Coordinates of C-alpha atoms in Angstrom, one line a residue:
M21 CA -140.9 -46.7 -90.4
T22 CA -143.1 -48.8 -92.7
K23 CA -145.1 -51.7 -91.4
M24 CA -143.1 -54.1 -93.3
S25 CA -139.9 -52.9 -91.8
C26 CA -141.0 -54.3 -88.6
L27 CA -139.6 -57.6 -90.1
L28 CA -137.2 -56.4 -92.4
G29 CA -135.1 -54.2 -90.2
L30 CA -136.6 -54.4 -86.9
S31 CA -135.2 -52.4 -84.0
M32 CA -138.5 -50.8 -82.8
C33 CA -142.0 -50.9 -84.3
F34 CA -143.9 -47.8 -83.4
L35 CA -147.2 -48.8 -85.2
F36 CA -148.1 -51.7 -83.2
F37 CA -148.1 -52.3 -79.5
A38 CA -145.0 -54.3 -78.6
L39 CA -143.1 -55.5 -75.6
V40 CA -139.5 -54.7 -76.3
A41 CA -136.3 -55.8 -74.5
S42 CA -133.3 -54.7 -76.4
S43 CA -130.0 -53.7 -75.0
K44 CA -127.0 -55.1 -73.1
F45 CA -126.4 -58.6 -72.4
E46 CA -126.6 -58.5 -68.7
E47 CA -130.1 -57.0 -69.0
L48 CA -131.4 -59.9 -71.1
F49 CA -129.4 -62.9 -70.4
Q50 CA -127.4 -64.8 -67.8
P51 CA -124.5 -67.3 -68.1
G52 CA -125.7 -70.7 -68.1
W53 CA -122.3 -72.7 -67.6
A54 CA -118.5 -72.1 -67.6
M55 CA -118.4 -68.7 -66.2
D56 CA -114.5 -68.7 -66.4
H57 CA -115.1 -69.1 -70.4
F58 CA -116.9 -65.8 -70.6
V59 CA -114.8 -62.5 -71.5
H60 CA -116.2 -59.2 -71.6
E61 CA -114.5 -56.4 -73.6
G62 CA -116.6 -53.3 -73.5
D63 CA -119.8 -54.1 -75.6
L64 CA -118.5 -57.3 -76.9
L65 CA -119.1 -60.7 -75.2
K66 CA -116.7 -63.6 -76.1
L67 CA -117.4 -67.2 -75.4
K68 CA -114.4 -69.5 -75.5
L69 CA -114.2 -73.3 -76.2
D70 CA -111.1 -75.3 -75.2
N71 CA -110.4 -78.8 -74.4
Y72 CA -111.9 -78.4 -70.7
S73 CA -115.2 -76.7 -71.5
G74 CA -117.4 -74.8 -73.8
A75 CA -119.8 -72.0 -72.6
G76 CA -123.4 -70.9 -72.8
F77 CA -126.0 -68.5 -71.7
G78 CA -129.8 -68.2 -71.8
S79 CA -132.3 -65.5 -71.5
K80 CA -133.8 -64.3 -68.2
S81 CA -137.2 -64.6 -69.5
K82 CA -139.2 -66.7 -71.9
Y83 CA -141.2 -65.2 -74.8
M84 CA -144.0 -66.1 -77.3
F85 CA -143.9 -64.4 -80.8
G86 CA -141.7 -61.6 -82.0
K87 CA -138.2 -61.4 -83.2
V88 CA -134.8 -62.2 -81.6
T89 CA -131.6 -61.2 -83.0
V90 CA -127.8 -61.1 -82.2
Q91 CA -124.8 -60.0 -84.1
L92 CA -122.1 -62.8 -84.1
K93 CA -118.6 -63.2 -85.4
L94 CA -117.8 -66.8 -85.4
V95 CA -114.5 -68.6 -84.7
E96 CA -111.7 -67.7 -86.9
G97 CA -109.1 -69.9 -88.6
D98 CA -109.4 -73.6 -88.1
S99 CA -112.8 -74.1 -86.5
A100 CA -113.4 -77.8 -87.4
G101 CA -115.2 -79.7 -84.9
T102 CA -116.9 -76.6 -83.2
V103 CA -120.4 -75.5 -83.1
T104 CA -121.8 -72.3 -82.2
A105 CA -125.6 -72.3 -81.5
F106 CA -128.1 -69.6 -81.3
Y107 CA -131.6 -70.7 -80.8
M108 CA -134.9 -70.5 -79.0
S109 CA -136.4 -73.5 -76.9
S110 CA -139.1 -74.3 -74.5
E111 CA -138.6 -77.1 -71.8
G112 CA -139.8 -80.4 -71.2
P113 CA -140.1 -83.8 -73.4
T114 CA -142.6 -82.2 -75.9
H115 CA -140.6 -78.9 -76.2
N116 CA -140.4 -76.7 -79.2
E117 CA -137.2 -75.4 -80.7
F118 CA -135.8 -73.1 -83.4
D119 CA -132.0 -73.8 -84.0
F120 CA -129.3 -72.0 -85.7
E121 CA -126.2 -74.2 -85.5
F122 CA -122.8 -72.7 -87.0
L123 CA -120.6 -75.8 -88.1
G124 CA -116.9 -74.9 -88.1
N125 CA -114.6 -76.2 -90.8
T126 CA -110.9 -76.4 -91.8
T127 CA -109.2 -73.2 -93.0
G128 CA -110.5 -72.2 -96.3
E129 CA -113.5 -74.4 -96.3
P130 CA -117.0 -72.6 -96.2
Y131 CA -118.6 -72.3 -92.8
S132 CA -122.0 -74.0 -92.7
V133 CA -125.1 -73.0 -91.0
Q134 CA -127.6 -75.8 -90.0
T135 CA -131.2 -75.0 -89.1
N136 CA -133.7 -77.3 -87.3
V137 CA -137.2 -77.1 -86.1
Y138 CA -138.7 -79.0 -83.0
V139 CA -142.4 -79.3 -82.6
N140 CA -143.8 -81.1 -79.8
G141 CA -140.3 -82.7 -79.0
V142 CA -139.8 -84.0 -82.6
G143 CA -136.9 -82.5 -84.6
N144 CA -135.3 -84.1 -87.7
R145 CA -136.0 -81.2 -89.8
E146 CA -132.4 -80.1 -90.6
Q147 CA -131.5 -77.9 -93.4
R148 CA -127.8 -77.0 -94.0
L149 CA -126.3 -74.3 -96.3
N150 CA -122.9 -72.8 -97.0
L151 CA -123.0 -69.0 -96.2
W152 CA -122.3 -66.6 -99.0
F153 CA -119.7 -64.7 -96.9
D154 CA -116.9 -65.6 -94.4
P155 CA -118.8 -65.2 -90.9
S156 CA -115.6 -65.4 -89.1
K157 CA -114.2 -62.1 -90.7
D158 CA -116.9 -59.7 -89.4
F159 CA -120.1 -59.4 -87.4
H160 CA -123.3 -60.6 -89.2
T161 CA -126.8 -60.4 -87.9
Y162 CA -128.8 -63.6 -87.3
S163 CA -132.5 -63.4 -86.4
I164 CA -135.4 -65.7 -85.8
F165 CA -138.9 -64.2 -86.4
W166 CA -141.9 -66.0 -85.0
N167 CA -145.7 -65.7 -85.1
Q168 CA -148.7 -67.8 -85.4
R169 CA -148.4 -68.1 -89.3
Q170 CA -144.8 -68.8 -89.8
V171 CA -141.1 -69.1 -88.3
V172 CA -138.5 -67.2 -90.3
F173 CA -134.7 -67.6 -90.1
L174 CA -132.8 -64.6 -91.4
V175 CA -129.2 -63.9 -92.1
D176 CA -128.5 -60.2 -92.5
E177 CA -132.3 -59.8 -92.9
T178 CA -132.3 -62.3 -95.9
P179 CA -134.6 -65.2 -95.2
I180 CA -132.8 -68.4 -95.3
R181 CA -135.6 -70.7 -94.2
V182 CA -139.4 -70.5 -93.5
H183 CA -141.4 -72.9 -91.4
T184 CA -145.1 -72.4 -92.3
N185 CA -148.1 -73.1 -90.2
L186 CA -150.0 -76.0 -91.8
E187 CA -152.4 -76.8 -89.0
H188 CA -155.1 -76.9 -91.6
R189 CA -153.4 -80.1 -92.8
G190 CA -153.3 -81.6 -89.4
I191 CA -149.6 -80.7 -89.0
P192 CA -148.7 -79.4 -85.6
F193 CA -147.2 -75.8 -85.3
P194 CA -145.3 -74.3 -82.4
K195 CA -147.5 -71.7 -81.1
D196 CA -148.4 -72.5 -77.5
Q197 CA -145.1 -72.6 -75.6
A198 CA -143.0 -69.9 -74.5
M199 CA -139.3 -69.9 -75.3
G200 CA -136.1 -69.0 -73.9
V201 CA -133.4 -67.5 -76.0
Y202 CA -130.0 -69.3 -75.7
S203 CA -126.5 -69.4 -77.2
S204 CA -123.5 -71.8 -76.7
I205 CA -120.3 -73.1 -78.0
W206 CA -119.2 -76.6 -77.7
N207 CA -117.2 -79.4 -79.2
A208 CA -119.1 -81.6 -81.6
D209 CA -116.3 -83.2 -83.7
D210 CA -118.2 -86.6 -83.6
W211 CA -120.5 -85.0 -86.4
A212 CA -120.1 -81.3 -87.1
T213 CA -117.4 -81.3 -89.7
Q214 CA -117.7 -83.4 -92.8
G215 CA -119.7 -86.0 -90.9
G216 CA -117.2 -86.2 -88.1
R217 CA -114.3 -87.1 -90.3
V218 CA -112.3 -84.0 -89.4
K219 CA -111.8 -83.6 -85.8
T220 CA -111.1 -80.7 -83.6
D221 CA -107.6 -79.5 -83.5
W222 CA -106.9 -78.4 -79.9
S223 CA -103.6 -76.7 -80.7
H224 CA -105.7 -73.9 -82.1
A225 CA -107.6 -73.4 -78.9
P226 CA -109.2 -71.4 -77.5
F227 CA -111.9 -71.2 -80.0
V228 CA -113.7 -67.8 -79.6
A229 CA -117.3 -66.7 -80.7
T230 CA -117.9 -62.9 -80.4
Y231 CA -121.2 -61.4 -79.7
K232 CA -122.9 -57.9 -79.7
D233 CA -126.0 -56.0 -80.2
F234 CA -128.5 -58.5 -78.5
E235 CA -132.0 -57.6 -79.3
I236 CA -135.3 -59.2 -78.2
N237 CA -138.5 -57.6 -79.5
A238 CA -141.1 -60.1 -78.4
C239 CA -143.9 -60.9 -76.0
E240 CA -142.6 -61.6 -72.5
C241 CA -144.1 -64.4 -70.7
P242 CA -144.1 -64.7 -66.9
T243 CA -143.6 -68.1 -65.3
P244 CA -145.3 -70.0 -64.3
V245 CA -148.2 -69.1 -66.6
T246 CA -150.2 -71.8 -68.5
S247 CA -149.6 -72.0 -72.1
I248 CA -153.2 -71.0 -72.9
D249 CA -152.8 -67.8 -70.9
N250 CA -149.6 -67.1 -72.7
A251 CA -151.0 -67.4 -76.1
K252 CA -153.9 -65.3 -75.2
K253 CA -151.6 -62.7 -73.7
C254 CA -149.4 -62.6 -76.7
S255 CA -152.0 -62.5 -79.4
S256 CA -153.6 -59.2 -80.7
S257 CA -157.1 -58.4 -79.5
E258 CA -159.3 -55.3 -79.8
D259 CA -157.6 -53.9 -76.9
K260 CA -153.8 -54.4 -78.2
K261 CA -152.4 -54.9 -81.6
Y262 CA -149.0 -56.6 -81.6
W263 CA -146.7 -55.9 -84.5
W264 CA -146.0 -59.5 -85.3
D265 CA -149.9 -60.2 -86.0
E266 CA -149.8 -57.5 -88.7
P267 CA -151.4 -59.3 -91.8
M268 CA -148.4 -58.2 -93.9
L269 CA -146.3 -60.4 -91.8
S270 CA -148.2 -63.6 -92.2
E271 CA -146.0 -64.5 -95.2
L272 CA -142.9 -63.4 -97.1
T273 CA -142.9 -60.3 -99.3
L274 CA -142.3 -61.1 -103.0
H275 CA -138.6 -59.8 -102.4
Q276 CA -138.2 -62.0 -99.5
S277 CA -139.6 -64.8 -101.5
H278 CA -137.1 -64.1 -104.2
Q279 CA -134.3 -64.0 -101.7
L280 CA -135.2 -67.4 -100.3
I281 CA -135.3 -68.9 -103.8
W282 CA -131.8 -67.5 -104.4
V283 CA -130.5 -69.0 -101.1
R284 CA -131.9 -72.4 -101.7
A285 CA -130.7 -72.6 -105.3
N286 CA -127.2 -71.4 -104.6
H287 CA -126.1 -72.1 -101.1
M288 CA -128.2 -75.1 -99.7
V289 CA -126.2 -78.3 -99.4
Y290 CA -128.8 -80.5 -97.4
D291 CA -132.5 -80.4 -97.0
Y292 CA -134.5 -83.2 -95.0
C293 CA -137.4 -82.8 -97.3
A294 CA -135.3 -84.3 -100.3
D295 CA -133.5 -87.0 -98.2
S296 CA -135.4 -90.0 -99.4
A297 CA -132.9 -92.4 -97.9
R298 CA -133.6 -91.0 -94.5
F299 CA -137.3 -90.4 -95.1
P300 CA -138.6 -93.0 -97.4
V301 CA -141.9 -91.3 -97.0
I302 CA -141.7 -87.8 -97.5
P303 CA -142.4 -85.8 -94.1
A304 CA -146.0 -84.4 -94.3
E305 CA -144.9 -80.6 -94.1
C306 CA -142.6 -81.3 -97.2
V307 CA -145.4 -82.5 -99.4
R308 CA -146.1 -79.0 -100.9
H309 CA -144.0 -76.6 -98.9
H310 CA -140.2 -77.5 -99.2
H311 CA -139.2 -75.0 -96.4

């Protein structure tokens, strides 16, 4: 396994010290709400949404730096009004958060994925793209990679978004709060599909999102522990070398950069950095890096 494969196809990296958790749902996660909307079928986990409730789960531990991955098959058929989310988040009013939000649509229309990044409790960094495949027909892999230099959102190992550390320009970067890993399905027909114009058709319920192959390869942080101690624990030193601190992972490879350019050119439908009506003054992190 090459060093770069730690990011490009990570299941386990033997070259660097790592804290690895990779296996079954019940080993990594616990239901958060609506237990009666969970269905276990062998290695598959299904979350159901009906007009009574959605469902959600969260990781048993919190993590700082590394990579989290899930294989997910989204709601089939008419999924308008529904949102399935896979995300990382810390807690409190100044929390950090990395979001995948999959926005359902009417039958035949493209499924959209919206990403967002919260730093110190502030979000409003939405990007939205139409996927280049139908994510309801088969399982696809969705990942968040995080180190002190960048946050990378990946779909089938193709980067679709990079949030770069620009602290040298006075822009805060999320690197001092451990995060849980979460997923949920819920009704958001006030905004999710075509700006809320298309509502959820409950005659098609239950809406089902199906999961498998949960993987967390990251630095596990015991709680309660101060953020300073967590940051120190999860950063490489002379005594330990974490794979996510490998210099080659401080930025995208040339191939990945080309993939990201392709995604943005062919599939992006909204970028907060280009929304001058919403942001008359361009956000600071967008001035040079449109990620």
